[in-house]
Amino acid sequence: MKFDLVGMIETNVNWTHDARNYLHSAANLRFKNTARCVMSNSRANLNDTYLPGGTAMITQGKFSGRIIARGMDHLGSFTWMAIRGKKDIGVIAITAYRVCQRAGTKSGPDTAFTRQCIQMREEGDKNPDPRNKIFDNMNDILDEWMGKGFHPMVMIDSNSDITERNLNEFTERNGLHDIITTGRDIEAPPSYARGKKRIDFLLGNEHVQRAVLNSGALGLYDGLKASDHTMQYVDLDEKLLFQDDTFTPMPGFHREFKLHDIKRKTHFQETLQKRYEHQNIAKRVNDLATRLENKPQLDEADITAYNDLDDEIVELILSTAKRVESIESLAIELNHQLPNRDEINARQAIANVNEAWKAKRVIEKEDGERRARWLEDICREIARETGQDADKTYQAMIKCALSKGMFKRLKAILKSEWSALDYIEIPNDKWYLDRELNELYEFENGIFVAHSSFVDNLFEEYGSIKVLPKGAVVVEVEKSGDVIQVLNPESIKTPSWSRVTKPEEME
């Protein structure tokens, strides 16, 4: 059987250090050292080899390279993996087992319900309800990762129909759908041997649903021979599943002019005012406001009149802005008349080009004077707009220009030449623990690799490159398989560094 991700429910195993290492070793032997595993079980009575309930998840192949975090519920109700996609999005996958007993039910001492109740009472819950507590705990995980852009996918033995109230509230809250039946005209068969209902589900949001290529359920005992539940499966398009489908807004429309362009802004305001007066906008707005104010209830004609007048005003604003921005408008401002292409011959066109070249030469010779007059015009426009004195504005602009020039010269003088490194500092120890982030840092080949924790003082072998936090302390570790155990988490030894000055050693 070939798979990328498999979730196992009700494993009934006490996933101690030895059992965990055994599964890791067996999975890596089977899948050529590409397997990643995570398991959960109740913490009550950890000396027992048999613990009812519990879950496990295994990935293999290149899919394992996408795993950036994994963990478990402290009650042993579910395990989870965060699977990376493109542009910081991905999938948060959960495998969950929900106990069948309701709060207050009497059950034997070896049931998952009883053991979870014991643990919840030890934590201070006087009215434990493990059957529904699982939804609160899963919501916490989903909220965290969905807030980072990850899409939810939940594999659950719910011990109830999907229409059951609490399960239905959970699916609606997180936007989950039954992957196997949604959008397909089928009725899924019962999923366990001793009943006629389907209680095992593969759930996902609309993004996951769009990536579904095929889904269904195997026959009883066609999956794991020891299970009395049928295996639910789904084939997903990996490209669709991990692509970034967030909405990317279209580029904004070209802005006709900017507010700090005083000349164009003033021209726009004057032109719009003339068009408002020509269309008698002010009087029409006042008349409509008076008419609507005196009516107890608006009818369809009133709403239409209001919308028509609003559309006309908006159209006047947009068309005026385009007129101000247009090439023809600029030509009129510069007192140039653009020639009609249909009325000009080749000789006249050449003559016009020569005249334009001569005019360009004149402008180049008078560049300083023309630029000064242009700045004076801008100063007058700004003074008229702000009510300030034009001469003071002109002097302020000159002062600002001189300051910028001086700053550029000083920056060029003070800027130091590039030089090679004189030394580097490297840590003297290999392993560091940051208690706040709950991460183990390994220094290897000049970089720090951060290993995530999946249970107290146990860390994953695989990690990601990070910078060593300030609060990290030096610790001792022991590696077993792909699990790293911190032997002295209470350490208070601070990192020490050595200086390297030889170029060959720095390389």
Coordinates of C-alpha atoms in Angstrom, one line a residue:
M1 CA 0.0 0.0 0.0
K2 CA 1.5 3.4 -1.1
F3 CA 0.6 6.5 0.9
D4 CA 2.0 9.9 1.7
L5 CA 0.2 10.4 5.0
V6 CA -1.7 7.8 7.1
G7 CA -3.6 8.4 10.4
M8 CA -4.1 5.5 12.8
I9 CA -6.9 5.7 15.4
E10 CA -7.4 3.8 18.7
T11 CA -3.9 2.4 18.6
N12 CA -4.3 1.1 22.2
V13 CA -0.5 1.4 22.7
N14 CA 1.4 3.1 25.5
W15 CA 3.7 5.1 23.3
T16 CA 6.6 5.2 25.8
H17 CA 10.2 6.0 24.7
D18 CA 10.8 2.4 23.6
A19 CA 7.6 1.9 21.7
R20 CA 8.0 5.3 19.9
N21 CA 11.6 4.3 18.9
Y22 CA 10.4 0.9 17.6
L23 CA 7.7 2.5 15.4
H24 CA 10.3 5.1 14.1
S25 CA 12.8 2.4 13.3
A26 CA 10.3 0.1 11.6
A27 CA 8.8 2.9 9.6
N28 CA 12.2 4.2 8.4
L29 CA 13.3 0.6 7.6
R30 CA 10.1 0.2 5.5
F31 CA 10.3 3.6 3.8
K32 CA 14.0 4.0 3.3
N33 CA 14.7 6.5 6.1
T34 CA 12.0 9.0 4.9
A35 CA 9.3 8.3 7.5
R36 CA 8.1 10.9 10.1
C37 CA 5.9 9.8 13.0
V38 CA 4.0 11.3 15.8
M39 CA 1.9 9.4 18.5
S40 CA -0.5 10.2 21.3
N41 CA -1.8 8.4 24.4
S42 CA -3.3 9.3 27.8
R43 CA -0.8 10.1 30.4
A44 CA -2.7 8.2 33.1
N45 CA -1.0 5.0 34.5
L46 CA 2.0 5.2 32.2
N47 CA 3.4 2.0 33.7
D48 CA 0.8 0.0 31.8
T49 CA 1.8 -1.4 28.4
Y50 CA -1.8 -1.3 27.2
L51 CA -3.4 2.2 27.0
P52 CA -6.9 2.3 25.3
G53 CA -7.5 5.0 22.8
G54 CA -4.5 6.9 21.3
T55 CA -3.6 7.9 17.8
A56 CA -0.6 7.9 15.5
M57 CA 0.4 9.6 12.2
I58 CA 3.1 8.5 9.7
T59 CA 4.4 10.3 6.6
Q60 CA 6.9 9.0 4.1
G61 CA 8.7 10.0 1.0
K62 CA 9.1 13.6 -0.2
F63 CA 5.9 14.4 1.7
S64 CA 7.9 14.1 4.9
G65 CA 10.1 17.0 3.8
R66 CA 7.1 19.3 4.1
I67 CA 6.5 18.6 7.8
I68 CA 7.5 21.7 9.8
A69 CA 5.9 20.9 13.1
R70 CA 4.0 18.0 14.8
G71 CA 2.5 17.4 18.2
M72 CA -0.1 15.6 20.3
D73 CA -3.0 16.3 22.6
H74 CA -2.0 15.9 26.2
L75 CA -5.1 13.7 26.8
G76 CA -4.0 11.4 24.0
S77 CA -7.1 12.2 21.9
F78 CA -5.4 13.3 18.7
T79 CA -2.1 14.0 16.9
W80 CA -1.3 16.7 14.4
M81 CA 1.2 17.6 11.7
A82 CA 1.8 21.0 10.1
I83 CA 2.6 20.4 6.4
R84 CA 4.2 23.3 4.5
G85 CA 3.1 24.5 1.1
K86 CA 3.9 27.6 -1.0
K87 CA 4.2 31.2 0.3
D88 CA 3.9 30.3 4.0
I89 CA 0.6 28.4 3.5
G90 CA 0.0 24.7 4.0
V91 CA -2.2 22.1 5.6
I92 CA -2.7 21.3 9.3
A93 CA -3.7 17.6 9.5
I94 CA -5.2 16.1 12.6
T95 CA -5.9 12.4 13.4
A96 CA -8.4 12.2 16.3
Y97 CA -10.2 9.5 18.4
R98 CA -13.3 10.7 20.2
V99 CA -14.5 8.4 23.1
C100 CA -18.0 7.1 22.8
Q101 CA -19.1 7.6 26.5
R102 CA -20.8 10.8 27.5
A103 CA -20.1 12.7 30.7
G104 CA -21.3 10.9 33.8
T105 CA -21.3 7.5 32.1
K106 CA -20.0 4.6 34.2
S107 CA -17.3 2.7 32.4
G108 CA -14.5 0.2 33.2
P109 CA -11.1 1.2 34.5
D110 CA -9.4 0.2 31.3
T111 CA -11.4 2.4 28.9
A112 CA -10.0 5.6 27.3
F113 CA -12.9 7.5 28.7
T114 CA -12.0 6.6 32.3
R115 CA -8.3 7.3 31.9
Q116 CA -9.0 10.7 30.3
C117 CA -11.4 11.5 33.1
I118 CA -8.7 10.6 35.7
Q119 CA -6.2 12.9 34.0
M120 CA -8.7 15.8 33.7
R121 CA -9.6 15.6 37.4
E122 CA -5.9 15.7 38.2
E123 CA -5.7 18.9 36.2
G124 CA -8.6 20.4 38.2
D125 CA -11.6 19.7 36.1
K126 CA -14.4 18.7 38.5
N127 CA -16.8 17.7 35.7
P128 CA -14.7 16.0 33.0
D129 CA -16.3 15.5 29.6
P130 CA -13.6 13.9 27.4
R131 CA -16.1 13.3 24.6
N132 CA -16.5 17.0 23.9
K133 CA -13.3 18.3 25.4
I134 CA -11.5 17.0 22.2
F135 CA -13.3 19.7 20.1
D136 CA -12.0 22.5 22.4
N137 CA -8.5 21.1 22.2
M138 CA -8.6 20.7 18.4
N139 CA -10.0 24.2 18.0
D140 CA -7.0 25.6 19.8
I141 CA -4.6 23.9 17.3
L142 CA -6.7 24.8 14.3
D143 CA -7.0 28.4 15.4
E144 CA -3.2 28.7 15.7
W145 CA -2.4 27.2 12.3
M146 CA -5.3 28.5 10.3
G147 CA -4.3 32.0 11.6
K148 CA -1.0 31.4 9.8
G149 CA -2.7 30.5 6.5
F150 CA -2.9 26.7 6.8
H151 CA -5.9 24.8 5.6
P152 CA -7.5 22.2 8.0
M153 CA -7.9 18.5 7.3
V154 CA -9.2 16.3 10.1
M155 CA -9.3 12.4 10.1
I156 CA -11.6 11.4 13.0
D157 CA -13.3 8.4 14.6
S158 CA -16.2 10.5 16.0
N159 CA -18.2 7.6 17.5
S160 CA -21.3 9.5 16.2
D161 CA -23.0 10.5 12.9
I162 CA -21.8 13.7 11.3
T163 CA -25.1 15.3 12.1
E164 CA -24.6 15.0 15.8
R165 CA -24.8 18.4 17.4
N166 CA -21.3 18.9 18.9
L167 CA -19.6 17.4 15.8
N168 CA -21.7 19.6 13.6
E169 CA -20.8 22.7 15.6
F170 CA -17.1 21.8 15.2
T171 CA -17.3 21.3 11.4
E172 CA -19.3 24.6 10.9
R173 CA -17.0 26.6 13.1
N174 CA -13.9 25.5 11.1
G175 CA -15.6 25.4 7.7
L176 CA -15.1 21.6 7.3
H177 CA -16.9 19.3 4.9
D178 CA -17.1 15.5 4.5
I179 CA -14.4 15.0 1.8
I180 CA -15.8 11.6 0.7
T181 CA -19.4 12.5 0.1
T182 CA -19.5 16.3 -0.5
G183 CA -20.1 17.2 -4.1
R184 CA -20.7 13.5 -5.0
D185 CA -24.0 11.7 -5.5
I186 CA -23.0 8.8 -3.3
E187 CA -23.9 7.4 0.2
A188 CA -20.9 6.1 2.0
P189 CA -21.3 2.7 3.7
P190 CA -21.0 2.0 7.4
S191 CA -17.5 2.4 8.7
Y192 CA -17.3 -0.2 11.5
A193 CA -18.2 -3.8 11.9
R194 CA -20.7 -3.6 14.8
G195 CA -23.0 -0.9 13.5
K196 CA -25.0 0.4 10.5
K197 CA -23.8 4.0 10.7
R198 CA -20.7 5.8 9.4
I199 CA -18.7 7.2 12.3
D200 CA -15.2 7.7 10.6
F201 CA -14.7 10.8 8.6
L202 CA -12.2 12.7 6.5
L203 CA -13.0 16.4 6.8
G204 CA -11.5 19.4 5.0
N205 CA -12.3 23.0 4.1
E206 CA -13.1 24.2 0.6
H207 CA -9.5 24.5 -0.4
V208 CA -8.8 20.8 0.5
Q209 CA -12.1 19.8 -1.2
R210 CA -11.0 21.4 -4.5
A211 CA -7.8 19.3 -4.4
V212 CA -9.6 16.0 -4.2
L213 CA -9.1 13.6 -7.1
N214 CA -10.7 10.5 -5.7
S215 CA -12.0 9.4 -2.3
G216 CA -13.8 6.5 -0.7
A217 CA -13.6 3.6 1.8
L218 CA -12.1 0.2 1.6
G219 CA -14.0 -2.9 2.6
L220 CA -13.9 -4.2 6.1
Y221 CA -10.5 -5.8 6.9
D222 CA -9.1 -4.6 3.5
G223 CA -6.9 -2.1 5.3
L224 CA -5.4 -3.2 8.7
K225 CA -6.5 -6.8 9.4
A226 CA -6.7 -6.2 13.1
S227 CA -9.1 -3.2 12.8
D228 CA -12.9 -3.5 13.0
H229 CA -13.2 -0.2 11.1
T230 CA -13.0 0.4 7.4
M231 CA -10.1 2.4 6.0
Q232 CA -11.2 5.8 4.6
Y233 CA -8.9 7.3 1.9
V234 CA -8.6 10.3 -0.3
D235 CA -6.3 11.1 -3.3
L236 CA -5.3 14.7 -3.4
D237 CA -3.8 16.8 -6.2
E238 CA -0.6 17.9 -4.4
K239 CA -0.1 21.0 -6.7
L240 CA -3.6 22.3 -5.9
L241 CA -3.4 21.3 -2.2
F242 CA -0.2 23.3 -1.5
Q243 CA -0.6 26.2 -3.9
D244 CA -1.3 29.7 -2.7
D245 CA -4.8 30.6 -3.7
T246 CA -5.2 33.7 -1.6
F247 CA -6.8 36.6 -3.4
T248 CA -4.3 38.8 -5.1
P249 CA -5.9 42.2 -5.9
M250 CA -5.6 43.6 -9.4
P251 CA -3.3 46.5 -9.9
G252 CA -5.0 49.8 -9.1
F253 CA -6.1 52.2 -11.8
H254 CA -3.6 54.7 -13.0
R255 CA -3.9 57.8 -10.9
E256 CA -4.6 60.9 -13.0
F257 CA -2.7 63.2 -10.7
K258 CA -1.4 63.4 -7.1
L259 CA -2.4 65.9 -4.5
H260 CA 1.0 67.3 -4.0
D261 CA 0.9 68.3 -7.7
I262 CA -0.5 71.8 -6.9
K263 CA -0.8 72.9 -10.5
R264 CA -2.8 70.0 -11.7
K265 CA -4.9 69.9 -8.5
T266 CA -5.8 73.6 -8.9
H267 CA -6.6 73.0 -12.6
F268 CA -8.8 70.0 -11.6
Q269 CA -10.7 72.0 -8.9
E270 CA -11.3 75.0 -11.2
T271 CA -12.5 72.8 -14.1
L272 CA -14.8 70.7 -11.9
Q273 CA -16.3 73.8 -10.4
K274 CA -17.2 75.1 -13.9
R275 CA -18.8 71.8 -14.8
Y276 CA -20.7 71.7 -11.6
E277 CA -22.1 75.2 -12.3
H278 CA -22.9 74.2 -15.8
Q279 CA -24.9 71.2 -14.7
N280 CA -26.5 73.1 -11.8
I281 CA -25.3 70.4 -9.4
A282 CA -25.6 72.4 -6.1
K283 CA -29.2 73.4 -6.7
R284 CA -30.3 69.9 -7.7
V285 CA -28.6 68.4 -4.6
N286 CA -30.4 70.9 -2.3
D287 CA -33.7 70.4 -4.0
L288 CA -33.5 66.6 -3.7
A289 CA -32.4 66.8 -0.1
T290 CA -35.4 69.0 0.8
R291 CA -37.8 66.7 -1.0
L292 CA -36.6 63.6 0.6
E293 CA -36.4 65.2 4.1
N294 CA -40.1 66.0 4.0
K295 CA -41.3 62.5 3.0
P296 CA -42.0 60.0 5.8
Q297 CA -41.0 57.0 3.5
L298 CA -39.0 56.8 0.3
D299 CA -40.5 55.2 -2.8
E300 CA -38.8 53.7 -5.8
A301 CA -38.7 57.0 -7.7
D302 CA -36.9 58.8 -4.9
I303 CA -34.2 56.1 -4.7
T304 CA -33.8 56.2 -8.5
A305 CA -33.4 60.0 -8.5
Y306 CA -30.8 59.8 -5.7
N307 CA -28.8 57.2 -7.5
D308 CA -28.9 59.0 -10.8
L309 CA -27.7 62.2 -9.3
D310 CA -24.9 60.4 -7.4
D311 CA -23.8 58.6 -10.6
E312 CA -23.7 61.9 -12.5
I313 CA -21.5 63.5 -9.8
V314 CA -19.1 60.6 -9.8
E315 CA -18.9 60.6 -13.6
L316 CA -18.2 64.4 -13.6
I317 CA -15.3 63.9 -11.1
L318 CA -13.7 61.0 -13.0
S319 CA -14.1 62.6 -16.5
T320 CA -12.6 65.9 -15.2
A321 CA -9.6 64.0 -13.7
K322 CA -9.0 62.3 -17.0
R323 CA -9.3 65.6 -18.9
V324 CA -6.7 67.2 -16.6
E325 CA -4.3 64.2 -17.1
S326 CA -4.7 64.0 -20.8
I327 CA -1.9 64.9 -23.3
E328 CA -4.2 67.4 -25.0
S329 CA -4.7 69.2 -21.7
L330 CA -0.9 69.5 -21.2
A331 CA -0.5 70.8 -24.7
I332 CA -3.1 73.5 -24.1
E333 CA -1.4 74.5 -20.9
L334 CA 1.9 74.8 -22.8
N335 CA 0.1 76.8 -25.5
H336 CA 1.0 74.2 -28.2
Q337 CA -1.5 73.1 -30.8
L338 CA -1.1 69.5 -31.8
P339 CA -1.2 69.1 -35.6
N340 CA -3.8 67.1 -37.4
R341 CA -2.1 64.0 -38.9
D342 CA -4.5 64.0 -41.9
E343 CA -3.6 67.5 -42.9
I344 CA 0.2 67.4 -42.8
N345 CA 2.6 66.1 -45.5
A346 CA 6.1 64.7 -45.2
R347 CA 7.8 68.1 -46.0
Q348 CA 5.8 69.9 -43.3
A349 CA 6.5 67.1 -40.8
I350 CA 10.3 67.4 -41.4
A351 CA 10.0 71.2 -41.0
N352 CA 8.2 70.8 -37.8
V353 CA 10.8 68.4 -36.4
N354 CA 13.6 71.0 -37.3
E355 CA 11.7 73.7 -35.6
A356 CA 11.2 71.5 -32.5
W357 CA 15.0 70.7 -32.5
K358 CA 15.8 74.4 -32.7
A359 CA 13.3 75.1 -29.8
K360 CA 15.0 72.3 -27.8
R361 CA 18.4 73.9 -28.3
V362 CA 17.0 77.2 -27.0
I363 CA 15.5 75.5 -24.0
E364 CA 18.8 73.8 -23.3
K365 CA 20.6 77.2 -23.3
E366 CA 18.0 78.8 -21.1
D367 CA 17.6 75.8 -18.9
G368 CA 18.6 77.6 -15.6
E369 CA 16.3 80.5 -16.2
R370 CA 13.4 78.4 -17.2
R371 CA 13.9 76.1 -14.2
A372 CA 14.0 79.1 -11.9
R373 CA 10.8 80.4 -13.4
W374 CA 9.2 77.0 -13.0
L375 CA 10.2 76.8 -9.3
E376 CA 8.8 80.4 -8.8
D377 CA 5.5 79.3 -10.4
I378 CA 5.3 76.3 -8.1
C379 CA 6.0 78.5 -5.1
R380 CA 3.2 80.8 -6.0
E381 CA 0.8 77.9 -6.5
I382 CA 1.8 76.5 -3.1
A383 CA 1.5 79.9 -1.4
R384 CA -1.9 80.4 -2.9
E385 CA -3.0 76.9 -1.8
T386 CA -1.7 77.2 1.8
G387 CA -2.0 81.0 2.4
Q388 CA 1.7 81.4 3.0
D389 CA 4.1 84.0 1.6
A390 CA 5.5 83.1 -1.8
D391 CA 9.0 84.5 -1.0
K392 CA 9.3 82.6 2.2
T393 CA 8.2 79.4 0.5
Y394 CA 10.8 80.0 -2.2
Q395 CA 13.6 80.5 0.3
A396 CA 12.5 77.4 2.2
M397 CA 12.8 75.3 -1.0
I398 CA 16.3 76.7 -1.7
K399 CA 17.4 75.9 1.9
C400 CA 16.1 72.3 1.6
A401 CA 17.9 71.8 -1.7
L402 CA 21.2 73.1 -0.2
S403 CA 20.8 70.8 2.9
K404 CA 20.2 67.7 0.7
G405 CA 23.3 68.5 -1.3
M406 CA 25.4 69.0 1.8
F407 CA 24.1 65.7 3.2
K408 CA 25.1 63.8 0.1
R409 CA 28.6 65.3 0.1
L410 CA 29.1 64.5 3.8
K411 CA 27.8 60.9 3.3
A412 CA 30.3 60.4 0.5
I413 CA 33.2 61.7 2.7
L414 CA 32.3 59.8 5.8
K415 CA 31.4 56.5 4.2
S416 CA 34.1 54.0 5.0
E417 CA 35.7 51.7 2.5
W418 CA 34.8 48.0 2.5
S419 CA 37.1 45.8 4.4
A420 CA 37.3 42.1 5.2
L421 CA 36.2 40.6 8.5
D422 CA 38.9 40.8 11.3
Y423 CA 37.4 37.9 13.3
I424 CA 34.3 35.8 14.0
E425 CA 33.0 34.2 17.2
I426 CA 31.9 30.6 17.4
P427 CA 30.2 28.8 20.3
N428 CA 32.2 26.4 22.5
D429 CA 29.3 23.9 23.0
K430 CA 27.1 21.9 20.6
W431 CA 23.6 21.8 22.2
Y432 CA 21.5 24.6 23.6
L433 CA 17.9 24.7 25.0
D434 CA 15.6 27.6 24.9
R435 CA 12.8 27.0 27.5
E436 CA 10.6 29.9 26.3
L437 CA 10.4 28.6 22.7
N438 CA 10.7 25.0 23.8
E439 CA 13.3 24.4 21.1
L440 CA 16.6 22.5 21.1
Y441 CA 19.5 24.2 19.1
E442 CA 22.4 22.3 17.6
F443 CA 25.5 24.1 16.3
E444 CA 26.9 22.3 13.3
N445 CA 29.1 23.5 10.4
G446 CA 28.7 27.2 11.3
I447 CA 24.9 27.3 11.7
F448 CA 22.3 26.6 14.4
V449 CA 19.6 24.0 13.6
A450 CA 16.4 24.3 15.8
H451 CA 14.7 21.0 16.7
S452 CA 11.0 21.1 17.7
S453 CA 9.7 19.3 20.8
F454 CA 6.9 16.8 20.5
V455 CA 6.8 15.7 24.2
D456 CA 8.6 16.8 27.4
N457 CA 12.4 16.9 26.9
L458 CA 12.1 14.9 23.6
F459 CA 12.9 16.6 20.3
E460 CA 12.8 15.7 16.6
E461 CA 15.9 14.9 14.8
Y462 CA 15.0 17.1 11.8
G463 CA 15.1 20.9 12.2
S464 CA 15.3 24.2 10.6
I465 CA 18.0 26.9 10.5
K466 CA 17.5 29.6 13.1
V467 CA 19.5 32.2 15.1
L468 CA 20.3 31.2 18.7
P469 CA 18.0 33.0 21.1
K470 CA 19.5 35.1 23.9
G471 CA 17.9 33.1 26.7
A472 CA 19.3 29.7 25.5
V473 CA 21.3 27.6 27.9
V474 CA 23.9 24.8 27.3
V475 CA 22.5 21.2 27.8
E476 CA 23.6 17.6 27.3
V477 CA 21.6 15.3 25.0
E478 CA 21.3 11.7 24.1
K479 CA 20.3 10.6 20.6
S480 CA 18.2 7.5 19.9
G481 CA 17.0 6.9 16.4
D482 CA 15.4 10.1 15.2
V483 CA 14.6 11.2 18.8
I484 CA 16.8 13.6 20.8
Q485 CA 16.4 13.6 24.6
V486 CA 17.6 16.4 26.8
L487 CA 19.3 15.0 29.9
N488 CA 19.6 18.1 32.0
P489 CA 16.7 20.5 31.1
E490 CA 17.3 22.4 34.4
S491 CA 20.7 23.6 33.2
I492 CA 21.7 27.2 33.9
K493 CA 25.0 27.2 32.0
T494 CA 25.2 30.1 29.6
P495 CA 26.8 29.9 26.2
S496 CA 30.5 30.8 25.8
W497 CA 32.2 31.9 22.6
S498 CA 35.7 31.7 21.1
R499 CA 37.2 34.2 18.7
V500 CA 38.7 33.0 15.4
T501 CA 41.1 35.4 13.6
K502 CA 42.8 33.2 11.0
P503 CA 41.3 33.7 7.5
E504 CA 41.6 29.9 6.7
E505 CA 39.8 29.0 9.9
M506 CA 37.1 31.6 9.3
E507 CA 36.4 30.1 5.9

